[in-house]
Amino acid sequence: MNMNRKQMEFLNRGLIALQVDDGVYLSWRWLGTEPEETRFAVYRDGVRIHTTSPSEGTNYLDPDGMDQSIYTVRAIYDEAEQEEEKPVQVQSSNVLRIPLQKPLGGTSPDGVTYTYSANDASVGDVDGDGEYEIILKWDPSNSHDNAHKGYTGNVYLDAYKLDGQMLWRIDLGVNIRAGAHYTQFMVYDLDGDGRAEVACKTADGTIDGTGTVIGDADADYRNRDGYIIEGPEFLTVFEGLTGRALHTTAYEPPRGNVSDWGDAHGNRVDRFLACVAYLDGKRPSLVMCRGYYTRTVLAAYNWRDGQLSKVWTFDSDKPGNEAYAGQGNHSLAVADVDGDGKDEIIYGSCVIDHDGTGLYSTGLGHGDAMHVGDLDPSRPGLEVFQVHETPSDYGIEMHDARTGELLWGVPTTGDTGRGTSGDLDPRYPGEEVWAGGTLYSCKGEIIGAAPDQTNFAIWWDGDLLRELLDNNHIDKWDYVNGRTIRLVTAEGCASNNGTKATPCLQADLFGDWREEVVWRNEDSTELHIYSTTEPTKHRIRTLMHDPVYRLSIAWQNVAYNQPPHPSFYLGDGMSPPPAPQIEVVVCNNWAKVPAK
């Protein structure tokens, strides 16, 4: 392996064929490992019907396509066609429906009945065939924020193939409380065998995907308020294909003295975050975190050859790290901010370097939303746009991701709970950002009133501007008239996480570089995956082979979900991004999932 390249997952062509009014719309991946001059040959029923030029987008409208047509796409390198991949049938609409096996509800010890809804999701290739599977978290209706008392139902994790086949279910048990801040599950190929693992916090009574109990099956550490502030805590790595527990160890950062985290009743001690990062610049590591209002601790692990080893621990209580206490967000981000080829963890208002030492702290404190990327392409490196909970002179601000240098800031008098970044207006270079009802350029110039939607942003239509994703709809920002235009309403679908109104997942799951949205239907019996059918002339490699974007998908489910960003500026006037420095891992032991 080239030691300067990040090890990433093998992906197939990701071809989709969608029936539209004027034919069949085709879209496929240009892979991160393919050369600039790659062309593509499109086949219908074994006959070549189109060959792209190196400047064409990786989509095509076949006006003669029929609902029974069969399509394949072959890459062409140096005039040589590559091997044909699995043929694709035509999908009757741009919505892929995946049936779910909804857990039964129950009654908690305080007499509250509860039901289940499909909640956050992630993706990974658990069987090594180059196609993603979905890992879905089920949320009971009595889940709670850490600040609120009450028992909760158990948390479940399910794995599904895209055809709806359920692979396994993990029951995290009574000793894992349900809520946005408790279960952060990482889905990634951590050991480089070409198949994804699943890692999360577990406890006594967790049942893995094969029915095996972790720890004491009869233990129940819930107190009369429903909090769990006693008993052992574990970290478990599960096999992605079967849900089998591969390794369980004591969870670090440990609970210790509950009051050390800011209160004694179980609120701040159980504020968890997690991510995957290329700490050595080559292979992924797992990072599990605890605390951000006061004490902050991160522990990094490597999963290699069936062994879990700790790489480092960062603790804000350690002498010299005092400036890092109280700086965390309700989410985090991962990127190589200092240009050394190794990832840092952007932990809200502070950054932890790849070696587990503090890189810098802005001292601006906790916030609910943050965006990391090349937000201002006129500057070298990456930027961080962040909003803050505590009123200050810089409650809305942008700073340099490498140094923490403040680029601009806006004073606030209250909790700024929302802030979003995306290129909405081509009249202003770079991404626009919006918070507190105001839309700003990336230089901090006030443009005007902001869109009402401040939750997610998505690349959906054919231009390079980003659209607005909120609740169960996608909207276009009409920058001339300062209003939104509805593009998509996902009828019969619902969003998650209360006012956060987030989908189960937003990611570039298949097709070209535009993103898919995974919503649950209203009764959580299905997931609906929406894909765009808008042609685009813009040709960009699959975003899932950009390490910053791919890691954003891994951490998207963490606490207050945030939309993904790539390592490069993607917007109006963008320069062609360089090919990612990656090497894909092809599974040498592809496991065909048996039909059930």
Coordinates of C-alpha atoms in Angstrom, one line a residue:
M1 CA 0.0 0.0 0.0
N2 CA 1.1 3.5 -0.7
M3 CA 1.8 4.8 2.8
N4 CA 0.7 8.3 1.9
R5 CA -2.9 7.3 1.0
K6 CA -5.9 6.8 3.3
Q7 CA -7.4 3.4 3.3
M8 CA -11.0 3.6 2.3
E9 CA -13.9 1.3 1.2
F10 CA -14.3 -0.3 -2.2
L11 CA -17.5 0.9 -3.9
N12 CA -19.2 -0.5 -7.0
R13 CA -20.4 1.8 -9.8
G14 CA -23.6 2.7 -7.8
L15 CA -25.7 2.8 -11.0
I16 CA -29.3 3.7 -10.6
A17 CA -31.9 3.6 -13.3
L18 CA -35.1 5.6 -12.5
Q19 CA -38.2 5.9 -14.6
V20 CA -39.1 9.5 -15.4
D21 CA -41.8 11.0 -17.7
D22 CA -39.5 11.3 -20.7
G23 CA -37.5 8.0 -20.4
V24 CA -35.1 6.5 -17.9
Y25 CA -32.7 8.6 -15.9
L26 CA -29.3 7.0 -15.2
S27 CA -26.8 8.1 -12.7
W28 CA -23.5 6.5 -11.5
R29 CA -20.3 7.0 -9.6
W30 CA -17.0 8.4 -10.8
L31 CA -14.8 6.7 -8.2
G32 CA -12.1 8.4 -6.2
T33 CA -9.4 6.1 -7.6
E34 CA -10.3 6.7 -11.3
P35 CA -8.2 9.0 -13.5
E36 CA -9.3 12.4 -14.8
E37 CA -9.7 11.2 -18.3
T38 CA -12.1 8.4 -17.4
R39 CA -15.0 8.0 -19.9
F40 CA -18.1 5.8 -19.5
A41 CA -20.0 3.6 -21.9
V42 CA -23.7 3.2 -21.2
Y43 CA -25.4 0.0 -22.2
R44 CA -29.1 -0.9 -22.5
D45 CA -30.0 -4.5 -22.9
G46 CA -26.4 -5.3 -23.9
V47 CA -26.2 -2.6 -26.6
R48 CA -24.1 0.5 -26.2
I49 CA -26.3 3.6 -26.4
H50 CA -24.0 6.4 -25.2
T51 CA -20.3 7.1 -24.5
T52 CA -19.5 10.1 -22.3
S53 CA -16.7 12.5 -22.8
P54 CA -14.3 13.2 -19.9
S55 CA -16.1 16.5 -19.3
E56 CA -19.7 15.1 -19.1
G57 CA -21.5 14.5 -15.8
T58 CA -22.0 10.9 -14.8
N59 CA -25.7 10.8 -15.6
Y60 CA -27.7 10.3 -18.7
L61 CA -31.3 10.4 -19.8
D62 CA -32.3 7.6 -22.1
P63 CA -35.4 8.7 -24.0
D64 CA -35.9 5.2 -25.4
G65 CA -35.6 3.4 -22.0
M66 CA -38.5 1.3 -20.9
D67 CA -39.6 -0.1 -17.6
Q68 CA -38.2 -3.5 -18.5
S69 CA -34.8 -2.3 -19.8
I70 CA -31.6 -3.5 -18.2
Y71 CA -28.6 -1.2 -17.9
T72 CA -24.9 -1.4 -17.2
V73 CA -22.1 1.2 -17.3
R74 CA -18.5 0.5 -18.0
A75 CA -15.6 2.8 -17.3
I76 CA -13.1 3.4 -20.1
Y77 CA -9.5 3.9 -19.3
D78 CA -6.9 4.4 -22.2
E79 CA -9.6 3.4 -24.7
A80 CA -10.1 0.1 -22.9
E81 CA -13.5 -0.8 -21.4
Q82 CA -13.3 -2.2 -17.9
E83 CA -15.2 -5.2 -16.7
E84 CA -19.0 -5.1 -16.6
E85 CA -20.6 -4.8 -13.2
K86 CA -24.0 -6.2 -12.1
P87 CA -26.8 -5.1 -14.4
V88 CA -29.4 -2.8 -13.0
Q89 CA -33.2 -2.9 -13.5
V90 CA -35.4 0.2 -13.8
Q91 CA -36.8 1.5 -10.6
S92 CA -40.4 2.8 -11.1
S93 CA -39.7 6.1 -9.2
N94 CA -36.9 8.0 -7.6
V95 CA -37.9 6.6 -4.2
L96 CA -36.4 3.3 -3.0
R97 CA -38.7 1.8 -0.2
I98 CA -37.0 -0.5 2.3
P99 CA -39.4 -2.4 4.6
L100 CA -38.5 -2.4 8.3
Q101 CA -39.2 -4.8 11.2
K102 CA -40.4 -2.4 13.8
P103 CA -39.8 -3.5 17.4
L104 CA -42.8 -3.9 19.7
G105 CA -43.4 -1.2 22.3
G106 CA -43.7 -1.8 26.0
T107 CA -44.4 -0.2 29.4
S108 CA -41.6 1.3 31.5
P109 CA -41.3 0.8 35.3
D110 CA -43.0 4.1 35.9
G111 CA -46.1 2.9 33.9
V112 CA -45.5 4.8 30.8
T113 CA -46.3 3.0 27.6
Y114 CA -44.0 3.5 24.6
T115 CA -43.7 2.7 20.9
Y116 CA -40.8 2.9 18.5
S117 CA -39.8 5.1 15.6
A118 CA -36.9 4.7 13.1
N119 CA -34.3 7.3 14.1
D120 CA -30.8 8.0 13.0
A121 CA -29.1 5.8 10.4
S122 CA -25.6 5.2 9.1
V123 CA -24.1 3.2 6.3
G124 CA -21.3 0.7 5.7
D125 CA -20.5 -2.2 3.4
V126 CA -20.8 -5.0 5.9
D127 CA -20.5 -7.9 3.4
G128 CA -17.8 -6.5 1.1
D129 CA -19.8 -6.4 -2.2
G130 CA -19.3 -2.7 -2.8
E131 CA -22.8 -1.7 -1.9
Y132 CA -23.9 0.0 1.3
E133 CA -26.0 -1.5 4.0
I134 CA -28.1 0.6 6.4
I135 CA -27.5 0.5 10.2
L136 CA -30.6 2.0 11.9
K137 CA -31.2 3.1 15.4
W138 CA -34.7 2.7 16.9
D139 CA -35.8 5.4 19.3
P140 CA -38.6 4.7 21.9
S141 CA -41.2 7.4 22.3
N142 CA -40.2 7.9 25.9
S143 CA -36.5 8.7 25.1
H144 CA -35.2 11.6 27.1
D145 CA -32.7 14.4 26.9
N146 CA -30.2 14.0 29.7
A147 CA -31.6 17.0 31.5
H148 CA -35.0 15.2 32.0
K149 CA -35.9 12.4 34.4
G150 CA -37.7 9.3 33.3
Y151 CA -37.3 5.7 32.3
T152 CA -36.9 4.9 28.6
G153 CA -37.4 1.8 26.4
N154 CA -34.4 -0.1 25.2
V155 CA -32.4 1.1 22.2
Y156 CA -32.1 -1.2 19.2
L157 CA -29.7 -1.2 16.3
D158 CA -30.7 -3.0 13.1
A159 CA -28.9 -3.8 9.8
Y160 CA -30.7 -3.9 6.5
K161 CA -29.7 -4.7 2.9
L162 CA -31.1 -2.2 0.4
D163 CA -33.6 -4.8 -0.7
G164 CA -35.1 -4.9 2.8
Q165 CA -33.4 -8.0 4.1
M166 CA -32.8 -7.6 7.8
L167 CA -29.4 -9.0 8.8
W168 CA -29.5 -8.6 12.6
R169 CA -30.7 -6.7 15.6
I170 CA -28.7 -5.6 18.6
D171 CA -30.6 -4.9 21.8
L172 CA -28.6 -2.5 23.9
G173 CA -30.5 -3.4 27.0
V174 CA -32.0 -1.7 30.0
N175 CA -28.7 -0.2 31.1
I176 CA -28.3 2.1 28.1
R177 CA -30.7 5.1 28.3
A178 CA -32.4 6.3 25.1
G179 CA -31.9 9.8 23.9
A180 CA -29.8 11.9 21.4
H181 CA -26.8 12.1 23.7
Y182 CA -26.4 8.5 24.8
T183 CA -25.8 6.1 21.8
Q184 CA -23.3 7.3 19.2
F185 CA -22.8 4.4 16.9
M186 CA -19.8 4.3 14.4
V187 CA -20.1 2.3 11.2
Y188 CA -16.8 1.9 9.4
D189 CA -14.3 -0.6 8.1
L190 CA -11.9 -0.1 11.1
D191 CA -9.5 -2.9 10.4
G192 CA -9.2 -2.7 6.6
D193 CA -10.6 -6.1 5.7
G194 CA -13.1 -4.6 3.3
R195 CA -16.1 -5.0 5.6
A196 CA -17.5 -2.5 8.0
E197 CA -17.8 -2.9 11.8
V198 CA -20.2 -1.3 14.2
A199 CA -18.9 0.2 17.5
C200 CA -20.9 1.8 20.3
K201 CA -21.2 2.0 24.1
T202 CA -22.8 -1.1 25.6
A203 CA -23.6 -2.4 29.1
D204 CA -24.6 -5.4 31.2
G205 CA -27.6 -7.0 29.4
T206 CA -26.8 -5.9 25.8
I207 CA -27.7 -8.7 23.4
D208 CA -25.6 -8.9 20.2
G209 CA -26.9 -9.8 16.8
T210 CA -26.5 -13.5 17.4
G211 CA -28.4 -13.5 20.7
T212 CA -25.3 -13.5 23.0
V213 CA -25.6 -11.5 26.1
I214 CA -22.8 -9.1 27.1
G215 CA -22.1 -9.1 30.9
D216 CA -24.8 -9.8 33.4
A217 CA -28.2 -10.4 31.8
D218 CA -30.1 -9.7 35.0
A219 CA -28.4 -6.4 36.0
D220 CA -30.5 -3.3 36.2
Y221 CA -28.7 -0.1 37.3
R222 CA -31.5 2.4 36.6
N223 CA -32.3 4.6 39.6
R224 CA -35.8 5.9 40.5
D225 CA -35.4 8.8 38.1
G226 CA -34.4 6.5 35.2
Y227 CA -30.8 7.6 35.1
I228 CA -28.0 5.1 34.9
I229 CA -25.1 6.4 37.0
E230 CA -23.9 3.2 38.5
G231 CA -22.6 -0.1 37.1
P232 CA -20.0 -1.1 34.5
E233 CA -19.9 0.6 31.1
F234 CA -18.5 -1.1 28.0
L235 CA -17.3 -0.4 24.5
T236 CA -18.1 -3.1 22.0
V237 CA -17.0 -3.7 18.4
F238 CA -19.5 -5.7 16.5
E239 CA -19.1 -7.6 13.3
G240 CA -21.1 -5.7 10.7
L241 CA -22.3 -8.7 8.8
T242 CA -23.8 -10.6 11.7
G243 CA -24.0 -8.1 14.6
R244 CA -21.8 -10.5 16.6
A245 CA -19.8 -8.9 19.5
L246 CA -16.2 -9.2 18.5
H247 CA -14.6 -7.5 21.4
T248 CA -15.9 -5.8 24.6
T249 CA -13.8 -3.7 26.9
A250 CA -14.4 -1.2 29.7
Y251 CA -15.7 2.1 28.3
E252 CA -13.2 4.9 28.3
P253 CA -13.6 7.7 29.2
P254 CA -15.0 6.2 32.4
R255 CA -17.8 7.7 34.5
G256 CA -15.7 8.1 37.7
N257 CA -17.2 10.5 40.1
V258 CA -20.4 11.7 38.5
S259 CA -20.2 15.2 40.0
D260 CA -16.8 15.7 38.3
W261 CA -18.7 16.3 35.0
G262 CA -20.8 19.3 36.2
D263 CA -23.7 17.9 38.2
A264 CA -24.5 14.9 40.4
H265 CA -27.8 13.6 38.9
G266 CA -26.6 12.2 35.6
N267 CA -27.0 14.9 33.0
R268 CA -23.5 16.1 32.0
V269 CA -21.7 12.9 32.9
D270 CA -23.6 11.1 30.1
R271 CA -23.0 13.5 27.2
F272 CA -21.2 11.3 24.7
L273 CA -19.7 12.0 21.3
A274 CA -17.8 9.7 18.9
C275 CA -16.1 9.7 15.5
V276 CA -13.7 7.9 13.2
A277 CA -10.4 9.6 12.2
Y278 CA -7.3 8.8 10.3
L279 CA -5.0 9.7 13.2
D280 CA -1.9 8.1 11.5
G281 CA -2.9 9.4 8.0
K282 CA -3.4 5.9 6.7
R283 CA -5.8 3.8 8.6
P284 CA -9.0 4.7 10.5
S285 CA -9.1 4.9 14.3
L286 CA -12.2 4.9 16.6
V287 CA -12.5 7.9 19.0
M288 CA -15.0 7.7 21.9
C289 CA -15.7 10.9 23.9
R290 CA -17.4 12.0 27.1
G291 CA -18.3 15.5 28.3
Y292 CA -18.2 19.0 26.8
Y293 CA -19.9 21.4 29.2
T294 CA -17.1 21.1 31.8
R295 CA -14.6 18.2 31.7
T296 CA -13.8 16.8 28.3
V297 CA -12.2 13.4 27.6
L298 CA -11.5 11.6 24.3
A299 CA -10.0 8.1 24.0
A300 CA -8.7 6.8 20.6
Y301 CA -8.5 3.2 19.7
N302 CA -7.2 1.0 16.8
W303 CA -9.1 -2.1 15.8
R304 CA -6.5 -4.3 14.1
D305 CA -6.4 -8.1 13.6
G306 CA -9.2 -8.8 16.1
Q307 CA -7.5 -6.7 18.8
L308 CA -8.6 -3.3 20.2
S309 CA -5.7 -1.2 21.5
K310 CA -5.8 2.3 22.9
V311 CA -3.8 4.9 21.1
W312 CA -4.1 7.9 23.4
T313 CA -6.4 9.7 25.9
F314 CA -7.0 13.4 26.0
D315 CA -8.3 14.8 29.3
S316 CA -9.1 18.5 30.0
D317 CA -8.4 17.8 33.7
K318 CA -4.7 17.1 32.9
P319 CA -2.5 20.0 33.8
G320 CA -1.9 22.2 30.8
N321 CA -5.3 21.3 29.2
E322 CA -7.5 23.6 31.2
A323 CA -8.3 25.8 28.2
Y324 CA -10.1 22.8 26.6
A325 CA -12.7 22.3 29.3
G326 CA -16.2 23.4 28.5
Q327 CA -15.5 24.0 24.8
G328 CA -17.4 21.0 23.2
N329 CA -20.5 21.0 21.0
H330 CA -23.4 18.7 20.7
S331 CA -21.5 17.3 17.8
L332 CA -18.0 17.2 16.3
A333 CA -16.2 17.1 13.0
V334 CA -13.0 15.4 11.7
A335 CA -10.6 16.8 9.2
D336 CA -6.9 17.3 8.6
V337 CA -6.8 21.0 9.6
D338 CA -3.1 21.5 9.8
G339 CA -2.1 19.9 6.5
D340 CA 0.1 17.1 7.9
G341 CA -2.0 14.4 6.3
K342 CA -3.3 13.2 9.7
D343 CA -6.8 14.0 11.0
E344 CA -7.7 16.2 13.9
I345 CA -11.0 16.2 15.9
I346 CA -12.8 19.5 15.8
Y347 CA -14.4 19.3 19.2
G348 CA -16.6 22.4 19.1
S349 CA -14.5 25.4 20.1
C350 CA -11.3 23.4 20.5
V351 CA -9.3 21.0 18.3
I352 CA -7.5 17.8 19.4
D353 CA -4.5 17.0 17.3
H354 CA -3.9 13.6 15.7
D355 CA -1.5 12.6 18.5
G356 CA -4.0 13.3 21.3
T357 CA -2.6 16.7 22.3
G358 CA -4.5 19.9 22.2
L359 CA -3.9 21.9 19.0
Y360 CA -5.8 25.0 20.1
S361 CA -8.9 26.3 22.0
T362 CA -10.8 29.5 20.9
G363 CA -12.3 29.8 24.3
L364 CA -15.7 30.7 22.8
G365 CA -17.5 27.8 24.6
H366 CA -20.2 25.4 23.8
G367 CA -22.5 25.5 20.8
D368 CA -25.2 23.5 19.1
A369 CA -24.1 23.7 15.5
M370 CA -20.8 23.7 13.6
H371 CA -19.6 23.4 10.0
V372 CA -16.1 22.5 8.9
G373 CA -14.9 22.7 5.3
D374 CA -13.4 25.0 2.7
L375 CA -16.1 27.6 3.3
D376 CA -14.0 30.5 2.0
P377 CA -12.0 29.3 -1.0
S378 CA -10.2 32.6 -1.2
R379 CA -8.3 31.6 1.9
P380 CA -5.8 28.7 2.2
G381 CA -7.0 25.7 4.2
L382 CA -10.3 25.0 6.0
E383 CA -12.7 27.2 8.0
V384 CA -15.0 26.5 10.9
F385 CA -18.4 28.3 11.2
Q386 CA -19.9 27.9 14.7
V387 CA -22.8 29.3 16.7
H388 CA -22.6 29.5 20.5
E389 CA -25.0 29.0 23.4
T390 CA -23.6 31.6 25.7
P391 CA -24.2 35.2 24.8
S392 CA -20.9 36.9 23.7
D393 CA -19.3 39.2 21.3
Y394 CA -18.8 36.3 19.0
G395 CA -21.9 34.1 19.4
I396 CA -21.9 33.7 15.6
E397 CA -18.4 33.4 14.2
M398 CA -16.0 31.9 11.6
H399 CA -12.5 31.0 12.5
D400 CA -9.5 29.4 10.8
A401 CA -9.5 25.7 11.3
R402 CA -5.8 25.4 11.5
T403 CA -5.1 28.1 14.1
G404 CA -8.4 29.1 15.7
E405 CA -7.8 32.7 14.5
L406 CA -11.1 34.5 14.5
L407 CA -12.0 35.7 11.0
W408 CA -15.2 37.5 11.9
G409 CA -17.9 37.4 14.6
V410 CA -21.3 38.7 15.5
P411 CA -22.4 39.6 19.0
T412 CA -25.3 37.7 20.5
T413 CA -27.5 38.1 23.5
G414 CA -29.0 34.6 23.8
D415 CA -28.5 31.0 22.8
T416 CA -28.0 30.8 19.0
G417 CA -29.2 27.2 18.6
R418 CA -29.0 26.9 14.8
G419 CA -26.4 27.8 12.2
T420 CA -25.9 26.4 8.7
S421 CA -23.4 26.8 5.9
G422 CA -23.8 26.3 2.1
D423 CA -23.4 28.1 -1.2
L424 CA -26.9 29.6 -1.7
D425 CA -26.1 32.8 -3.6
P426 CA -23.6 32.9 -6.6
R427 CA -23.3 36.7 -6.3
Y428 CA -21.1 36.1 -3.2
P429 CA -17.9 34.0 -3.5
G430 CA -17.7 30.9 -1.2
E431 CA -20.4 29.5 1.1
E432 CA -23.0 31.6 2.7
V433 CA -23.8 31.1 6.4
W434 CA -26.9 31.8 8.3
A435 CA -27.9 32.0 11.9
G436 CA -30.2 34.2 14.1
G437 CA -32.3 35.1 11.1
T438 CA -29.5 36.7 9.1
L439 CA -27.7 35.5 6.0
Y440 CA -24.0 36.3 5.8
S441 CA -21.3 35.9 3.2
C442 CA -18.2 33.8 4.2
K443 CA -16.5 37.2 4.8
G444 CA -19.1 38.1 7.4
E445 CA -20.9 40.6 5.1
I446 CA -24.7 40.8 5.8
I447 CA -26.6 39.8 2.7
G448 CA -30.1 40.0 4.2
A449 CA -32.8 37.8 5.8
A450 CA -31.9 34.2 6.0
P451 CA -34.0 31.2 5.0
D452 CA -36.3 29.9 7.6
Q453 CA -34.7 26.4 7.2
T454 CA -31.6 26.2 9.3
N455 CA -31.2 22.5 9.9
F456 CA -29.6 20.7 6.9
A457 CA -28.3 21.6 3.4
I458 CA -28.1 19.2 0.4
W459 CA -26.8 19.0 -3.1
W460 CA -29.9 18.0 -5.1
D461 CA -30.5 19.8 -8.4
G462 CA -28.2 20.2 -11.4
D463 CA -26.3 23.4 -10.3
L464 CA -23.5 23.7 -7.8
L465 CA -25.5 25.6 -5.2
R466 CA -26.7 23.8 -2.2
E467 CA -30.4 23.3 -1.4
L468 CA -32.2 23.4 1.9
L469 CA -33.3 20.2 3.7
D470 CA -35.7 20.4 6.6
N471 CA -38.4 18.2 8.0
N472 CA -39.7 16.2 5.0
H473 CA -39.0 18.6 2.2
I474 CA -36.2 20.1 0.1
D475 CA -36.3 23.7 -1.0
K476 CA -34.3 26.0 -3.3
W477 CA -33.2 29.4 -2.1
D478 CA -34.4 32.1 -4.5
Y479 CA -31.5 34.5 -3.8
V480 CA -33.0 37.3 -6.0
N481 CA -36.3 37.5 -4.2
G482 CA -35.2 36.2 -0.8
R483 CA -37.6 33.3 -0.6
T484 CA -37.7 29.5 -0.8
I485 CA -39.1 27.4 -3.7
R486 CA -40.3 23.9 -2.8
L487 CA -38.6 21.2 -4.9
V488 CA -39.5 18.0 -3.1
T489 CA -42.1 17.0 -0.5
A490 CA -41.7 13.5 0.8
E491 CA -45.3 12.6 1.2
G492 CA -46.1 10.2 4.0
C493 CA -42.6 10.7 5.5
A494 CA -41.5 12.2 8.8
S495 CA -38.4 13.7 10.2
N496 CA -36.6 12.9 13.5
N497 CA -35.3 14.5 16.6
G498 CA -38.0 17.0 17.3
T499 CA -37.3 20.6 16.2
K500 CA -34.0 19.4 14.7
A501 CA -36.2 17.9 12.1
T502 CA -33.4 15.8 10.6
P503 CA -33.7 12.8 8.2
C504 CA -32.5 9.4 9.2
L505 CA -29.5 10.1 7.0
Q506 CA -28.3 12.4 4.2
A507 CA -25.4 11.0 2.1
D508 CA -24.1 10.4 -1.4
L509 CA -25.3 6.8 -1.3
F510 CA -25.4 6.0 -5.0
G511 CA -25.5 7.6 -8.4
D512 CA -23.3 10.7 -9.1
W513 CA -22.1 13.2 -6.5
R514 CA -25.6 14.6 -5.6
E515 CA -26.9 13.4 -2.2
E516 CA -29.7 11.0 -1.3
V517 CA -32.1 11.5 1.7
V518 CA -33.3 8.7 3.9
W519 CA -36.6 9.4 5.6
R520 CA -38.8 7.1 7.6
N521 CA -42.4 6.8 6.7
E522 CA -44.9 8.1 9.3
D523 CA -45.5 4.8 11.0
S524 CA -41.8 3.6 10.7
T525 CA -42.7 0.5 8.7
E526 CA -40.4 1.6 5.8
L527 CA -37.4 3.8 5.0
H528 CA -37.8 5.9 1.9
I529 CA -34.5 6.8 0.0
Y530 CA -35.0 9.7 -2.3
S531 CA -32.6 10.3 -5.3
T532 CA -32.6 13.3 -7.6
T533 CA -33.6 12.9 -11.2
E534 CA -32.3 16.3 -12.3
P535 CA -29.5 16.0 -14.9
T536 CA -26.3 17.9 -14.2
K537 CA -23.4 18.8 -16.4
H538 CA -21.0 19.0 -13.5
R539 CA -18.7 16.0 -13.0
I540 CA -17.4 15.3 -9.5
R541 CA -16.1 12.1 -8.0
T542 CA -18.3 10.3 -5.5
L543 CA -18.3 12.3 -2.3
M544 CA -18.0 9.1 -0.4
H545 CA -14.4 8.8 -1.5
D546 CA -13.5 12.2 -0.1
P547 CA -12.3 11.3 3.4
V548 CA -13.7 14.4 5.1
Y549 CA -17.1 13.8 3.6
R550 CA -17.1 10.1 4.3
L551 CA -16.1 10.7 7.9
S552 CA -18.9 13.2 8.2
I553 CA -21.4 10.5 7.3
A554 CA -19.9 8.3 10.0
W555 CA -20.4 11.0 12.7
Q556 CA -23.7 12.4 11.3
N557 CA -25.8 10.4 13.8
V558 CA -23.9 11.9 16.8
A559 CA -26.1 13.9 19.2
Y560 CA -27.4 16.9 17.2
N561 CA -27.0 15.7 13.6
Q562 CA -25.2 18.0 11.3
P563 CA -25.0 17.9 7.4
P564 CA -21.8 16.7 5.8
H565 CA -19.1 18.8 4.0
P566 CA -16.2 17.7 1.8
S567 CA -12.6 18.7 2.1
F568 CA -12.9 21.0 -0.9
Y569 CA -15.1 23.9 -1.8
L570 CA -18.2 22.6 -3.7
G571 CA -20.2 25.5 -5.0
D572 CA -20.5 28.1 -7.7
G573 CA -17.2 29.0 -9.3
M574 CA -15.4 26.0 -7.8
S575 CA -12.1 24.8 -9.1
P576 CA -11.9 21.1 -10.1
P577 CA -11.0 19.3 -6.8
P578 CA -7.9 17.1 -6.9
A579 CA -8.3 13.4 -6.8
P580 CA -8.4 12.1 -3.2
Q581 CA -5.3 10.5 -1.9
I582 CA -6.9 7.2 -1.1
E583 CA -6.5 3.5 -1.7
V584 CA -9.5 1.3 -1.6
V585 CA -9.7 -2.1 0.2
V586 CA -11.3 -4.9 -1.8
C587 CA -12.7 -7.6 0.4
N588 CA -10.9 -10.9 -0.2
N589 CA -13.6 -12.8 1.6
W590 CA -16.8 -11.4 0.2
A591 CA -19.6 -12.9 2.2
K592 CA -22.8 -13.4 0.2
V593 CA -25.7 -12.9 2.6
P594 CA -27.9 -15.9 2.7
A595 CA -31.6 -15.4 1.9
K596 CA -33.9 -15.7 4.9

